[in-house]
């Protein structure tokens, strides 16, 4: 008589029950620190801190002209984000606008805020030990309608004379816990100092 060596089905049932208990614990104990928020007292310790979030610090790390030709210019914008909180923070989205001589030349965003149930977020985790650099390159098309801007961009490339620029925007962030904290907004305004 030949018996097959199939795994005991009780093992699968036990694993499923254990997984369900772990998920229930996430929502049953909202005041405990579980996901990347291990407190000083250890894993699953009650949170002694109020769920308020200190504002993150955001600095303009780099604003530069990458390349330019007759049709378009590529610029790069980077921000340095630091977290003064004990726990890690999720930087969900950074909206920005770039101006030259008071006229907006572009607007954009880094990261994304999910809209709807099936949308997947694109966020950044900012740890309290080290700053995070986030940024992107963007393209400005030469439409022929902005000769003063195009001359300023060409002078930046040829002579190192920067634009008379200004960068404004908002950063959206919250605690990196599934159950704690609400969205916080930090406004920023950077400009060229002569």
Coordinates of C-alpha atoms in Angstrom, one line a residue:
X1 CA 0.0 0.0 0.0
X2 CA 1.5 3.4 -1.1
X3 CA 0.6 6.5 0.9
X4 CA 1.3 9.9 -0.5
X5 CA 3.3 12.4 1.6
X6 CA 0.9 15.4 1.4
X7 CA 1.3 18.1 4.0
X8 CA -1.1 18.1 6.9
X9 CA -4.0 20.5 6.1
X10 CA -3.9 21.6 9.8
X11 CA -0.7 23.5 9.0
X12 CA -2.4 25.6 6.4
X13 CA -5.4 26.4 8.6
X14 CA -3.0 27.4 11.5
X15 CA -1.1 29.7 9.2
X16 CA -4.3 31.4 7.9
X17 CA -5.6 31.8 11.5
X18 CA -2.2 33.3 12.6
X19 CA -2.3 35.8 9.7
X20 CA -5.8 36.9 10.5
X21 CA -4.9 37.4 14.1
X22 CA -1.9 39.6 13.0
X23 CA -4.1 41.8 10.8
X24 CA -6.7 42.1 13.5
X25 CA -4.0 43.3 16.0
X26 CA -3.1 46.1 13.6
X27 CA -6.6 47.6 14.0
X28 CA -7.5 46.4 17.5
X29 CA -4.6 48.3 19.1
X30 CA -4.4 51.6 17.3
X31 CA -2.3 53.2 20.0
X32 CA 0.5 50.8 19.7
X33 CA 3.6 51.2 17.6
X34 CA 3.9 48.4 15.0
X35 CA 5.0 49.4 11.6
X36 CA 8.4 51.1 11.4
X37 CA 7.5 53.0 14.6
X38 CA 9.2 50.8 17.2
X39 CA 9.1 52.9 20.3
X40 CA 11.7 53.1 23.0
X41 CA 9.9 50.5 25.0
X42 CA 10.0 48.0 22.2
X43 CA 7.8 46.3 19.6
X44 CA 4.0 46.5 20.2
X45 CA 4.5 48.9 23.1
X46 CA 1.8 51.5 23.8
X47 CA 2.6 54.8 22.2
X48 CA 3.4 57.4 24.9
X49 CA 3.6 60.2 22.4
X50 CA 0.5 62.1 21.4
X51 CA -0.3 61.4 17.7
X52 CA 0.6 65.0 16.8
X53 CA 3.3 65.4 14.2
X54 CA 6.0 68.0 14.3
X55 CA 6.3 69.8 10.9
X56 CA 9.0 68.4 8.6
X57 CA 11.8 70.7 7.4
X58 CA 12.1 71.2 3.7
X59 CA 15.0 73.0 2.0
X60 CA 15.7 73.7 -1.6
X61 CA 18.6 71.4 -2.2
X62 CA 19.3 72.0 -5.9
X63 CA 17.8 74.1 -8.7
X64 CA 19.8 73.8 -11.8
X65 CA 19.8 73.9 -15.6
X66 CA 20.7 70.5 -17.0
X67 CA 20.6 71.2 -20.7
X68 CA 19.2 73.6 -23.2
X69 CA 18.8 73.7 -27.0
X70 CA 16.7 75.7 -29.4
X71 CA 13.5 73.7 -28.7
X72 CA 13.6 73.0 -25.0
X73 CA 15.4 73.3 -21.7
X74 CA 15.7 70.7 -19.0
X75 CA 15.9 71.9 -15.4
X76 CA 16.3 69.9 -12.2
X77 CA 14.6 70.6 -8.9
X78 CA 15.5 68.8 -5.6
X79 CA 14.4 69.2 -2.1
X80 CA 16.1 68.1 1.1
X81 CA 13.5 66.8 3.7
X82 CA 14.3 66.2 7.3
X83 CA 12.1 64.8 10.0
X84 CA 12.3 66.1 13.6
X85 CA 9.8 63.5 14.9
X86 CA 10.8 60.4 16.9
X87 CA 8.8 58.2 14.5
X88 CA 9.2 58.0 10.7
X89 CA 6.9 60.2 8.5
X90 CA 5.4 59.5 5.1
X91 CA 5.9 62.3 2.7
X92 CA 3.0 61.7 0.3
X93 CA 3.3 64.5 -2.2
X94 CA 5.2 67.7 -2.9
X95 CA 3.4 70.3 -5.1
X96 CA 5.5 73.1 -6.5
X97 CA 5.5 76.0 -8.9
X98 CA 8.6 77.6 -10.4
X99 CA 8.6 81.3 -11.4
X100 CA 10.9 83.6 -13.3
X101 CA 10.5 87.4 -12.8
X102 CA 7.1 86.8 -11.2
X103 CA 5.7 84.7 -14.1
X104 CA 5.1 81.0 -13.5
X105 CA 7.1 78.9 -15.9
X106 CA 6.0 75.4 -14.6
X107 CA 4.1 73.6 -12.0
X108 CA 4.5 70.0 -10.9
X109 CA 4.4 67.4 -8.2
X110 CA 6.7 64.7 -6.7
X111 CA 5.0 61.6 -5.3
X112 CA 1.3 61.1 -5.4
X113 CA -1.8 60.9 -3.2
X114 CA -3.9 57.9 -4.1
X115 CA -7.4 58.7 -5.3
X116 CA -9.9 55.9 -5.1
X117 CA -9.7 52.4 -3.5
X118 CA -7.5 50.7 -6.2
X119 CA -5.0 53.5 -6.7
X120 CA -1.5 52.8 -5.4
X121 CA 0.3 55.5 -3.5
X122 CA 3.8 56.7 -4.4
X123 CA 5.1 58.1 -1.2
X124 CA 8.5 58.5 0.6
X125 CA 9.3 57.4 4.1
X126 CA 11.4 60.0 5.9
X127 CA 13.3 58.6 8.8
X128 CA 14.3 60.7 11.8
X129 CA 18.0 59.8 11.5
X130 CA 18.7 61.0 8.0
X131 CA 17.5 63.5 5.5
X132 CA 15.8 62.5 2.3
X133 CA 16.5 64.1 -1.1
X134 CA 13.5 64.1 -3.5
X135 CA 13.2 65.8 -6.8
X136 CA 12.7 65.6 -10.5
X137 CA 13.7 67.0 -13.8
X138 CA 11.2 69.0 -15.9
X139 CA 11.2 70.3 -19.4
X140 CA 10.3 73.8 -20.6
X141 CA 9.3 73.9 -24.3
X142 CA 10.4 76.9 -26.3
X143 CA 7.1 78.1 -27.8
X144 CA 8.6 81.3 -29.2
X145 CA 6.2 83.3 -27.0
X146 CA 8.7 83.8 -24.1
X147 CA 11.9 85.4 -25.6
X148 CA 12.9 87.0 -22.3
X149 CA 12.7 83.6 -20.5
X150 CA 14.6 81.9 -23.2
X151 CA 17.3 84.6 -23.2
X152 CA 17.6 84.2 -19.4
X153 CA 17.9 80.4 -19.7
X154 CA 20.6 80.8 -22.4
X155 CA 22.5 83.3 -20.2
X156 CA 22.3 80.8 -17.3
X157 CA 23.9 78.2 -19.5
X158 CA 26.5 80.4 -21.2
X159 CA 27.4 82.8 -18.4
X160 CA 26.2 81.2 -15.2
X161 CA 23.7 84.0 -14.7
X162 CA 20.8 82.3 -12.8
X163 CA 17.2 83.0 -13.4
X164 CA 15.5 85.5 -11.2
X165 CA 13.6 82.4 -9.8
X166 CA 11.2 81.6 -7.1
X167 CA 9.9 78.2 -6.0
X168 CA 6.7 77.9 -4.0
X169 CA 4.6 74.9 -3.0
X170 CA 3.3 72.5 -0.3
X171 CA 4.4 69.2 1.2
X172 CA 1.8 66.7 2.4
X173 CA 2.9 64.3 5.1
X174 CA 1.7 62.2 8.1
X175 CA 2.9 59.6 10.5
X176 CA 3.9 56.3 9.0
X177 CA 1.3 54.3 10.8
X178 CA -1.7 52.7 9.2
X179 CA -4.1 53.9 11.9
X180 CA -2.7 57.1 13.4
X181 CA -2.3 60.7 12.3
X182 CA -4.0 62.9 9.8
X183 CA -2.6 64.6 6.7
X184 CA -0.4 67.6 7.5
X185 CA 0.6 70.4 5.1
X186 CA 3.8 72.4 5.1
X187 CA 3.9 75.5 2.7
X188 CA 7.3 76.7 1.4
X189 CA 8.6 79.6 -0.6
X190 CA 12.2 79.8 -1.8
X191 CA 13.7 82.5 -4.0
X192 CA 17.0 83.7 -5.4
X193 CA 18.8 86.1 -3.1
X194 CA 20.9 88.6 -5.0

